[in-house]
mmCIF file of C-alpha atoms in Angstrom:
data_model
loop_
_atom_site.group_PDB
_atom_site.id
_atom_site.type_symbol
_atom_site.label_atom_id
_atom_site.label_comp_id
_atom_site.label_asym_id
_atom_site.label_seq_id
_atom_site.Cartn_x
_atom_site.Cartn_y
_atom_site.Cartn_z
ATOM 1 C CA MET A 19 85.236 84.021 7.543
ATOM 2 C CA ALA A 20 87.926 86.164 9.214
ATOM 3 C CA GLU A 21 91.548 85.315 8.549
ATOM 4 C CA PRO A 22 93.497 83.825 11.457
ATOM 5 C CA VAL A 23 95.642 86.222 13.485
ATOM 6 C CA ARG A 24 99.302 85.881 12.554
ATOM 7 C CA VAL A 25 102.462 87.967 12.750
ATOM 8 C CA ARG A 26 103.671 89.684 9.604
ATOM 9 C CA ARG A 27 106.754 88.379 7.829
ATOM 10 C CA LEU A 28 109.789 88.775 10.085
ATOM 11 C CA THR A 29 112.946 90.515 8.969
ATOM 12 C CA ASP A 30 116.270 88.728 9.426
ATOM 13 C CA HIS A 31 117.104 90.883 12.430
ATOM 14 C CA GLU A 32 113.732 90.276 14.081
ATOM 15 C CA GLY A 33 113.907 86.535 13.529
ATOM 16 C CA GLN A 34 117.459 86.296 14.909
ATOM 17 C CA LYS A 35 116.569 88.416 17.932
ATOM 18 C CA LEU A 36 113.484 86.353 18.815
ATOM 19 C CA GLN A 37 115.411 83.117 18.357
ATOM 20 C CA GLN A 38 118.201 84.402 20.586
ATOM 21 C CA ILE A 39 115.773 85.323 23.375
ATOM 22 C CA VAL A 40 113.971 81.979 23.236
ATOM 23 C CA ARG A 41 117.147 79.900 23.101
ATOM 24 C CA ARG A 42 119.016 81.646 25.864
ATOM 25 C CA GLY A 43 116.141 82.356 28.193
ATOM 26 C CA SER A 44 118.361 84.737 30.176
ATOM 27 C CA THR A 45 115.894 87.607 30.257
ATOM 28 C CA SER A 46 112.702 88.616 31.983
ATOM 29 C CA THR A 47 109.755 86.222 31.951
ATOM 30 C CA VAL A 48 107.611 88.750 30.092
ATOM 31 C CA ARG A 49 110.118 89.139 27.242
ATOM 32 C CA TYR A 50 110.674 85.388 27.053
ATOM 33 C CA ARG A 51 106.971 84.481 26.827
ATOM 34 C CA ARG A 52 106.178 87.233 24.321
ATOM 35 C CA ALA A 53 109.131 86.237 22.135
ATOM 36 C CA MET A 54 107.904 82.639 22.224
ATOM 37 C CA MET A 55 104.427 83.757 21.122
ATOM 38 C CA LEU A 56 105.822 85.701 18.162
ATOM 39 C CA LEU A 57 108.247 82.985 17.107
ATOM 40 C CA ALA A 58 105.534 80.340 17.292
ATOM 41 C CA SER A 59 103.167 82.491 15.236
ATOM 42 C CA ALA A 60 105.886 83.105 12.635
ATOM 43 C CA GLY A 61 106.281 79.321 12.399
ATOM 44 C CA GLY A 62 102.635 78.940 11.343
ATOM 45 C CA ASN A 63 101.082 77.964 14.682
ATOM 46 C CA ARG A 64 97.506 79.090 15.323
ATOM 47 C CA VAL A 65 96.489 81.168 18.325
ATOM 48 C CA PRO A 66 94.945 78.268 20.341
ATOM 49 C CA VAL A 67 98.123 76.229 19.967
ATOM 50 C CA ILE A 68 100.294 79.179 21.029
ATOM 51 C CA ALA A 69 98.062 79.877 24.043
ATOM 52 C CA GLN A 70 98.464 76.263 25.122
ATOM 53 C CA LEU A 71 102.234 76.469 24.594
ATOM 54 C CA VAL A 72 102.807 79.501 26.797
ATOM 55 C CA GLN A 73 99.891 78.864 29.166
ATOM 56 C CA ALA A 74 98.228 82.185 28.367
ATOM 57 C CA ASP A 75 94.800 83.389 27.354
ATOM 58 C CA GLU A 76 94.069 83.405 23.616
ATOM 59 C CA ASP A 77 93.131 87.104 23.730
ATOM 60 C CA THR A 78 96.533 87.883 25.256
ATOM 61 C CA VAL A 79 98.246 86.092 22.374
ATOM 62 C CA ARG A 80 96.189 88.034 19.827
ATOM 63 C CA ASP A 81 97.004 91.350 21.564
ATOM 64 C CA VAL A 82 100.747 90.594 21.480
ATOM 65 C CA ILE A 83 100.626 89.654 17.798
ATOM 66 C CA HIS A 84 98.670 92.790 16.878
ATOM 67 C CA ARG A 85 101.067 94.930 18.899
ATOM 68 C CA PHE A 86 104.064 93.405 17.139
ATOM 69 C CA ASN A 87 102.513 94.099 13.747
ATOM 70 C CA GLU A 88 102.183 97.752 14.832
ATOM 71 C CA ILE A 89 105.468 98.580 16.581
ATOM 72 C CA GLY A 90 107.758 95.601 16.019
ATOM 73 C CA LEU A 91 110.118 94.253 18.697
ATOM 74 C CA ALA A 92 109.256 97.129 21.033
ATOM 75 C CA CYS A 93 106.212 95.096 22.042
ATOM 76 C CA LEU A 94 108.514 92.769 24.002
ATOM 77 C CA ASP A 95 108.771 95.461 26.679
ATOM 78 C CA PRO A 96 105.202 96.531 27.416
ATOM 79 C CA ARG A 97 104.584 99.772 29.240
ATOM 80 C CA TRP A 98 101.590 98.938 31.332
ATOM 81 C CA ALA A 99 99.589 101.789 32.788
ATOM 82 C CA GLY A 100 97.346 101.628 35.765
ATOM 83 C CA GLY A 101 97.322 102.301 39.456
ATOM 84 C CA ARG A 102 97.164 105.743 40.908
ATOM 85 C CA PRO A 103 98.099 108.719 38.701
ATOM 86 C CA ARG A 104 101.683 109.940 38.566
ATOM 87 C CA LEU A 105 102.510 112.625 41.102
ATOM 88 C CA LEU A 106 105.719 113.828 39.471
ATOM 89 C CA LYS A 107 105.980 115.754 36.233
ATOM 90 C CA PRO A 108 109.011 115.345 33.965
ATOM 91 C CA ASP A 109 110.534 118.606 35.205
ATOM 92 C CA ASP A 110 110.027 117.424 38.804
ATOM 93 C CA GLU A 111 111.939 114.231 38.011
ATOM 94 C CA ASP A 112 114.743 116.282 36.489
ATOM 95 C CA PHE A 113 114.896 118.381 39.651
ATOM 96 C CA VAL A 114 115.084 115.239 41.813
ATOM 97 C CA ILE A 115 117.989 113.878 39.763
ATOM 98 C CA GLN A 116 119.770 117.233 39.846
ATOM 99 C CA THR A 117 119.374 117.426 43.622
ATOM 100 C CA ALA A 118 120.538 113.835 44.197
ATOM 101 C CA THR A 119 123.733 114.452 42.222
ATOM 102 C CA THR A 120 124.520 117.746 43.997
ATOM 103 C CA ARG A 121 126.494 117.885 47.256
ATOM 104 C CA PRO A 122 124.077 118.545 50.155
ATOM 105 C CA THR A 123 126.253 121.394 51.466
ATOM 106 C CA LYS A 124 125.470 123.338 48.282
ATOM 107 C CA ARG A 125 121.789 122.961 49.163
ATOM 108 C CA GLY A 126 122.352 124.277 52.675
ATOM 109 C CA GLN A 127 122.232 120.872 54.358
ATOM 110 C CA PRO A 128 124.759 119.928 57.099
ATOM 111 C CA PHE A 129 126.004 116.619 55.667
ATOM 112 C CA THR A 130 128.336 115.446 52.920
ATOM 113 C CA ARG A 131 126.076 112.965 51.116
ATOM 114 C CA TRP A 132 122.389 112.173 50.685
ATOM 115 C CA SER A 133 120.616 109.144 52.039
ATOM 116 C CA LEU A 134 117.209 108.236 50.618
ATOM 117 C CA ARG A 135 115.520 109.343 53.842
ATOM 118 C CA LYS A 136 117.317 112.698 53.939
ATOM 119 C CA LEU A 137 116.700 113.326 50.248
ATOM 120 C CA VAL A 138 112.980 112.568 50.562
ATOM 121 C CA ALA A 139 112.701 114.905 53.575
ATOM 122 C CA TYR A 140 114.513 117.688 51.740
ATOM 123 C CA LEU A 141 112.382 117.388 48.600
ATOM 124 C CA ARG A 142 109.197 117.731 50.668
ATOM 125 C CA LYS A 143 110.211 121.085 52.147
ATOM 126 C CA VAL A 144 112.392 122.644 49.453
ATOM 127 C CA HIS A 145 111.560 126.314 48.997
ATOM 128 C CA GLY A 146 109.492 127.104 45.914
ATOM 129 C CA ARG A 147 108.278 123.577 45.117
ATOM 130 C CA ILE A 148 107.028 120.582 47.059
ATOM 131 C CA ILE A 149 107.813 117.143 45.735
ATOM 132 C CA ARG A 150 106.136 114.237 47.480
ATOM 133 C CA ILE A 151 107.839 110.956 46.746
ATOM 134 C CA GLY A 152 108.443 107.833 48.785
ATOM 135 C CA ARG A 153 111.787 106.170 49.353
ATOM 136 C CA GLU A 154 111.048 103.178 47.106
ATOM 137 C CA ALA A 155 109.710 105.416 44.339
ATOM 138 C CA LEU A 156 112.842 107.558 44.692
ATOM 139 C CA ARG A 157 115.037 104.472 44.519
ATOM 140 C CA GLY A 158 113.293 103.359 41.323
ATOM 141 C CA LEU A 159 113.565 106.825 39.772
ATOM 142 C CA LEU A 160 117.304 107.014 40.454
ATOM 143 C CA ALA A 161 117.796 103.535 38.972
ATOM 144 C CA ARG A 162 115.875 104.439 35.809
ATOM 145 C CA ARG A 163 117.969 107.559 35.329
ATOM 146 C CA GLY A 164 121.251 105.661 35.825
ATOM 147 C CA VAL A 165 122.117 107.267 39.177
ATOM 148 C CA THR A 166 123.700 104.706 41.530
ATOM 149 C CA PHE A 167 125.355 104.807 44.954
ATOM 150 C CA GLN A 168 129.110 104.874 44.283
ATOM 151 C CA ARG A 169 132.345 105.360 46.170
ATOM 152 C CA THR A 170 134.160 108.663 45.782
ATOM 153 C CA LYS A 171 137.154 108.653 43.444
ATOM 154 C CA THR A 172 140.277 110.791 43.693
ATOM 155 C CA TRP A 173 142.227 112.268 40.819
ATOM 156 C CA LYS A 174 145.522 114.005 40.389
ATOM 157 C CA GLU A 175 146.818 116.069 37.498
ATOM 158 C CA SER A 176 150.437 116.847 36.824
ATOM 159 C CA PRO A 177 151.309 120.494 37.669
ATOM 160 C CA ASP A 178 154.611 120.153 35.828
ATOM 161 C CA PRO A 179 154.952 123.094 33.375
ATOM 162 C CA GLU A 180 157.131 120.885 31.140
ATOM 163 C CA ARG A 181 154.746 117.943 31.159
ATOM 164 C CA ASP A 182 154.196 117.767 27.394
ATOM 165 C CA ALA A 183 157.870 118.322 26.606
ATOM 166 C CA LYS A 184 158.949 115.504 28.932
ATOM 167 C CA LEU A 185 156.373 113.099 27.542
ATOM 168 C CA ASP A 186 157.416 114.005 23.982
ATOM 169 C CA ARG A 187 161.043 113.330 24.915
ATOM 170 C CA ILE A 188 160.205 109.888 26.325
ATOM 171 C CA GLU A 189 158.130 108.971 23.274
ATOM 172 C CA HIS A 190 160.922 110.182 20.999
ATOM 173 C CA VAL A 191 163.656 107.993 22.518
ATOM 174 C CA LEU A 192 161.323 104.981 22.720
ATOM 175 C CA ASP A 193 160.501 105.309 19.016
ATOM 176 C CA ARG A 194 163.992 106.183 17.726
ATOM 177 C CA PHE A 195 166.325 104.245 20.031
ATOM 178 C CA PRO A 196 164.371 101.388 21.653
ATOM 179 C CA ASP A 197 167.484 99.197 21.848
ATOM 180 C CA ARG A 198 169.316 101.832 23.890
ATOM 181 C CA VAL A 199 166.513 102.853 26.247
ATOM 182 C CA PHE A 200 166.389 101.723 29.874
ATOM 183 C CA ALA A 201 164.039 102.448 32.762
ATOM 184 C CA PHE A 202 164.772 102.739 36.475
ATOM 185 C CA ASP A 203 162.588 103.008 39.555
ATOM 186 C CA GLU A 204 162.322 101.857 43.167
ATOM 187 C CA PHE A 205 159.748 99.267 44.211
ATOM 188 C CA GLY A 206 158.654 99.069 47.834
ATOM 189 C CA PRO A 207 158.745 99.324 50.755
ATOM 190 C CA LEU A 208 159.079 95.553 51.077
ATOM 191 C CA GLY A 209 158.323 94.384 54.614
ATOM 192 C CA ILE A 210 158.509 90.981 56.247
ATOM 193 C CA ARG A 211 154.954 89.949 56.997
ATOM 194 C CA PRO A 212 152.334 87.492 55.709
ATOM 195 C CA THR A 213 150.853 89.071 52.608
ATOM 196 C CA ALA A 214 147.420 88.187 51.292
ATOM 197 C CA GLY A 215 147.073 87.033 47.717
ATOM 198 C CA SER A 216 145.023 84.703 45.548
ATOM 199 C CA GLY A 217 145.452 81.298 43.955
ATOM 200 C CA TRP A 218 143.737 78.067 42.992
ATOM 201 C CA ALA A 219 142.293 76.008 45.846
ATOM 202 C CA GLU A 220 139.365 73.752 46.635
ATOM 203 C CA GLN A 221 136.101 75.611 47.016
ATOM 204 C CA GLY A 222 135.635 76.746 50.596
ATOM 205 C CA ARG A 223 139.216 75.752 51.516
ATOM 206 C CA PRO A 224 141.491 78.696 50.662
ATOM 207 C CA ASP A 225 145.159 78.691 51.572
ATOM 208 C CA ARG A 226 145.680 80.382 54.913
ATOM 209 C CA LEU A 227 148.525 82.500 56.232
ATOM 210 C CA PRO A 228 149.223 83.269 59.894
ATOM 211 C CA ALA A 229 148.517 86.694 61.333
ATOM 212 C CA THR A 230 151.358 88.759 62.775
ATOM 213 C CA TYR A 231 151.525 91.994 64.732
ATOM 214 C CA HIS A 232 155.277 92.532 64.934
ATOM 215 C CA ARG A 233 157.482 94.234 62.321
ATOM 216 C CA THR A 234 161.048 93.712 63.504
ATOM 217 C CA HIS A 235 162.886 93.263 60.195
ATOM 218 C CA GLY A 236 162.596 96.763 58.773
ATOM 219 C CA VAL A 237 161.929 97.367 55.082
ATOM 220 C CA ARG A 238 163.825 97.148 51.813
ATOM 221 C CA TYR A 239 163.466 98.842 48.438
ATOM 222 C CA PHE A 240 163.979 97.009 45.165
ATOM 223 C CA HIS A 241 166.006 99.224 42.831
ATOM 224 C CA GLY A 242 164.825 97.889 39.493
ATOM 225 C CA CYS A 243 166.385 98.352 36.056
ATOM 226 C CA TYR A 244 164.615 97.431 32.827
ATOM 227 C CA SER A 245 166.034 97.154 29.327
ATOM 228 C CA VAL A 246 163.343 98.072 26.818
ATOM 229 C CA GLY A 247 165.180 96.571 23.858
ATOM 230 C CA ASP A 248 166.118 93.301 25.571
ATOM 231 C CA ASP A 249 162.935 93.027 27.650
ATOM 232 C CA THR A 250 165.112 92.194 30.658
ATOM 233 C CA LEU A 251 164.479 93.154 34.291
ATOM 234 C CA TRP A 252 167.083 93.122 37.044
ATOM 235 C CA GLY A 253 167.887 94.939 40.280
ATOM 236 C CA VAL A 254 169.125 94.976 43.875
ATOM 237 C CA ASN A 255 167.381 95.272 47.236
ATOM 238 C CA ARG A 256 168.541 98.210 49.377
ATOM 239 C CA ARG A 257 167.705 99.430 52.855
ATOM 240 C CA LYS A 258 166.731 102.891 51.647
ATOM 241 C CA LYS A 259 166.550 105.160 48.651
ATOM 242 C CA GLY A 260 169.350 107.594 47.973
ATOM 243 C CA THR A 261 171.688 109.121 45.411
ATOM 244 C CA VAL A 262 174.386 106.526 46.102
ATOM 245 C CA ASN A 263 172.056 103.614 45.424
ATOM 246 C CA THR A 264 170.633 105.311 42.333
ATOM 247 C CA LEU A 265 174.142 105.855 40.990
ATOM 248 C CA ALA A 266 174.964 102.170 41.528
ATOM 249 C CA ALA A 267 171.878 101.191 39.533
ATOM 250 C CA LEU A 268 172.772 103.575 36.713
ATOM 251 C CA LYS A 269 176.258 102.112 36.576
ATOM 252 C CA SER A 270 174.788 98.636 36.104
ATOM 253 C CA ILE A 271 172.662 100.044 33.282
ATOM 254 C CA ARG A 272 175.693 101.679 31.682
ATOM 255 C CA ALA A 273 177.522 98.338 31.904
ATOM 256 C CA ALA A 274 174.729 96.715 29.900
ATOM 257 C CA ARG A 275 175.923 98.760 26.895
ATOM 258 C CA PRO A 276 179.739 98.777 27.294
ATOM 259 C CA ASP A 277 180.328 100.198 23.811
ATOM 260 C CA GLY A 278 180.322 103.767 25.156
ATOM 261 C CA ALA A 279 177.532 104.951 22.852
ATOM 262 C CA PRO A 280 174.792 107.128 24.367
ATOM 263 C CA ILE A 281 172.014 105.444 26.330
ATOM 264 C CA TYR A 282 168.738 106.847 27.635
ATOM 265 C CA VAL A 283 167.365 106.153 31.105
ATOM 266 C CA ILE A 284 163.740 106.949 31.948
ATOM 267 C CA LEU A 285 163.113 107.664 35.645
ATOM 268 C CA ASP A 286 160.888 109.811 37.826
ATOM 269 C CA ASN A 287 161.916 113.163 39.295
ATOM 270 C CA LEU A 288 162.582 111.958 42.850
ATOM 271 C CA SER A 289 165.235 114.068 44.583
ATOM 272 C CA ALA A 290 167.457 110.980 44.921
ATOM 273 C CA HIS A 291 167.584 110.853 41.111
ATOM 274 C CA LYS A 292 168.836 114.444 40.635
ATOM 275 C CA GLY A 293 171.970 114.786 42.768
ATOM 276 C CA ALA A 294 174.800 116.909 41.416
ATOM 277 C CA ALA A 295 177.261 114.006 41.565
ATOM 278 C CA LEU A 296 174.811 111.797 39.738
ATOM 279 C CA ARG A 297 174.303 114.364 36.994
ATOM 280 C CA ARG A 298 178.050 114.822 36.545
ATOM 281 C CA TRP A 299 178.560 111.084 36.239
ATOM 282 C CA ALA A 300 175.698 110.779 33.731
ATOM 283 C CA LYS A 301 177.123 113.553 31.570
ATOM 284 C CA LYS A 302 180.622 112.066 31.682
ATOM 285 C CA ASN A 303 179.393 108.566 30.757
ATOM 286 C CA ARG A 304 176.962 109.639 28.043
ATOM 287 C CA VAL A 305 173.852 108.664 29.999
ATOM 288 C CA ASP A 306 170.861 110.833 29.059
ATOM 289 C CA LEU A 307 168.375 111.058 31.958
ATOM 290 C CA CYS A 308 164.783 111.378 30.737
ATOM 291 C CA PHE A 309 162.605 112.410 33.677
ATOM 292 C CA THR A 310 158.874 111.716 33.778
ATOM 293 C CA PRO A 311 156.580 114.669 34.611
ATOM 294 C CA THR A 312 155.509 115.272 38.198
ATOM 295 C CA TYR A 313 152.701 112.860 39.242
ATOM 296 C CA ALA A 314 153.112 111.012 35.931
ATOM 297 C CA SER A 315 155.294 108.055 36.823
ATOM 298 C CA TRP A 316 152.938 105.941 34.682
ATOM 299 C CA ALA A 317 155.050 107.098 31.720
ATOM 300 C CA ASN A 318 157.960 104.989 33.013
ATOM 301 C CA PRO A 319 158.059 101.657 31.101
ATOM 302 C CA ILE A 320 159.187 99.730 34.196
ATOM 303 C CA GLU A 321 155.956 100.443 36.074
ATOM 304 C CA ALA A 322 154.028 97.787 34.137
ATOM 305 C CA HIS A 323 156.565 95.136 35.168
ATOM 306 C CA PHE A 324 156.280 95.837 38.896
ATOM 307 C CA GLY A 325 152.724 94.452 38.922
ATOM 308 C CA PRO A 326 153.705 90.842 38.112
ATOM 309 C CA LEU A 327 156.689 91.218 40.422
ATOM 310 C CA ARG A 328 154.350 91.928 43.315
ATOM 311 C CA GLN A 329 151.766 89.307 42.352
ATOM 312 C CA PHE A 330 154.216 86.410 41.948
ATOM 313 C CA THR A 331 156.767 87.138 44.684
ATOM 314 C CA ILE A 332 155.093 89.266 47.377
ATOM 315 C CA ALA A 333 151.391 88.368 47.262
ATOM 316 C CA LYS A 334 150.463 85.119 49.020
ATOM 317 C CA SER A 335 153.898 84.941 50.665
ATOM 318 C CA ASN A 336 155.207 84.577 54.206
ATOM 319 C CA HIS A 337 158.959 85.077 53.915
ATOM 320 C CA PRO A 338 160.806 84.673 57.258
ATOM 321 C CA ASN A 339 163.408 87.347 56.529
ATOM 322 C CA HIS A 340 164.750 89.657 53.835
ATOM 323 C CA THR A 341 167.348 87.153 52.649
ATOM 324 C CA VAL A 342 164.688 84.611 51.723
ATOM 325 C CA GLN A 343 162.528 87.340 50.204
ATOM 326 C CA THR A 344 165.423 88.551 48.067
ATOM 327 C CA ARG A 345 166.189 85.016 46.868
ATOM 328 C CA ALA A 346 162.554 84.527 45.879
ATOM 329 C CA LEU A 347 162.654 87.855 44.043
ATOM 330 C CA HIS A 348 165.808 86.855 42.199
ATOM 331 C CA ALA A 349 164.423 83.409 41.315
ATOM 332 C CA TYR A 350 161.386 85.041 39.701
ATOM 333 C CA LEU A 351 163.568 87.499 37.767
ATOM 334 C CA CYS A 352 165.705 84.641 36.421
ATOM 335 C CA TRP A 353 162.570 82.784 35.331
ATOM 336 C CA ARG A 354 161.047 85.918 33.821
ATOM 337 C CA ASN A 355 164.156 86.836 31.817
ATOM 338 C CA ALA A 356 164.579 83.251 30.601
ATOM 339 C CA ASN A 357 160.935 83.070 29.485
ATOM 340 C CA ALA A 358 160.570 86.412 27.756
ATOM 341 C CA ARG A 359 157.927 86.307 25.046
ATOM 342 C CA HIS A 360 160.151 87.482 22.211
ATOM 343 C CA ARG A 361 163.383 85.556 22.686
ATOM 344 C CA ASP A 362 163.177 84.313 19.092
ATOM 345 C CA VAL A 363 164.016 87.783 17.774
ATOM 346 C CA LEU A 364 167.308 88.082 19.646
ATOM 347 C CA THR A 365 169.679 89.624 17.111
ATOM 348 C CA ALA A 366 173.358 88.926 16.549
ATOM 349 C CA GLU A 367 174.169 92.330 18.005
ATOM 350 C CA ARG A 368 172.456 91.511 21.298
ATOM 351 C CA LYS A 369 174.190 88.121 21.412
ATOM 352 C CA GLU A 370 177.492 89.902 20.991
ATOM 353 C CA ARG A 371 176.692 92.236 23.864
ATOM 354 C CA ALA A 372 175.890 89.227 26.019
ATOM 355 C CA ARG A 373 179.285 87.719 25.127
ATOM 356 C CA ILE A 374 181.075 90.955 26.039
ATOM 357 C CA ARG A 375 179.279 91.115 29.379
ATOM 358 C CA SER A 376 180.233 87.515 30.094
ATOM 359 C CA GLU A 377 183.899 88.111 29.282
ATOM 360 C CA LYS A 378 184.080 91.218 31.454
ATOM 361 C CA GLY A 379 182.236 89.572 34.330
ATOM 362 C CA ILE A 380 179.523 92.212 34.426
ATOM 363 C CA ARG A 381 176.915 91.274 37.021
ATOM 364 C CA TRP A 382 173.408 92.042 35.865
ATOM 365 C CA GLY A 383 170.184 90.433 34.689
ATOM 366 C CA GLY A 384 170.656 86.751 35.507
ATOM 367 C CA ARG A 385 173.214 87.017 38.342
ATOM 368 C CA PRO A 386 172.372 86.644 42.062
ATOM 369 C CA LEU A 387 170.889 89.667 43.789
ATOM 370 C CA LYS A 388 172.338 91.036 46.987
ATOM 371 C CA THR A 389 170.663 92.583 49.989
ATOM 372 C CA ALA A 390 172.881 95.611 50.431
ATOM 373 C CA ALA A 391 173.040 97.911 53.424
#
């Protein structure tokens, strides 16, 4: 009498994988049913019982078990053959993929991208080889090869010849003197208009803002200053960028360290940051300006803090004027500075600096912002 058909002893990996597929069920029906057959057989169930469990023919169950004993878990993904013979050879498929990922203008075609219809028509009349393939077959081939329809991306590299030297300088001061490093940059333009955002609301009932077509309030620019050591952000709203406004911001940074020792300010190479008067003042007051490379403002530590500033004060807002907008900006900065994540490590030295600033009446960090002309 022939022995009953049964799967071989499962390894730990095979047993865990089959159990995962059966428990979750978040896979194709074919994989799910085949995994159930194998798991049931490993549990000692006979073929008739398994066939009844998965509502399949007994011969199908035996075929799956035999296939598992031969190739293991690969049997969960059967490669059925049948239908009409394949019309494309492997090198033809490679040519199709190469053509689909090449700009049509390089193939002598008068358009900037392929559509399935245009690509099929081109492949049928390409010189030297004729490839007959339908649009659905082409769609499936592209999907199998991992070629999808995507939006074009742009990129920009820094042409600054001193790029590496500037980045090394910024990394050096951040590593050696973090308590004396500051960052400065402008954030804007900030207009007066309803700004879309996101937030919690009942499903199908989002918060709504009115539409507007008039911009009569002009724009402002937030001149932000960030202390790396204190994790403190402050600034002033101005009507425009300029050397005068940059110098005012640098003076507020210098006042944050009134001991006269050198400080380091990281900022981008905007022309308003490089005026002769500004450079003379920086040299006189021991302020070392560390410029980021061209097109590399991401190296400025303050950039990461502008994201929350926009999300929690500008997005989902409808400020009536710049005064209200500035007050909302200041209220967020006060909350942010009071709820910094590492306030428990405030040292005695930083407390002493805070006392000195308070005695001298230095306005920065937690004091009201102004909307200056």
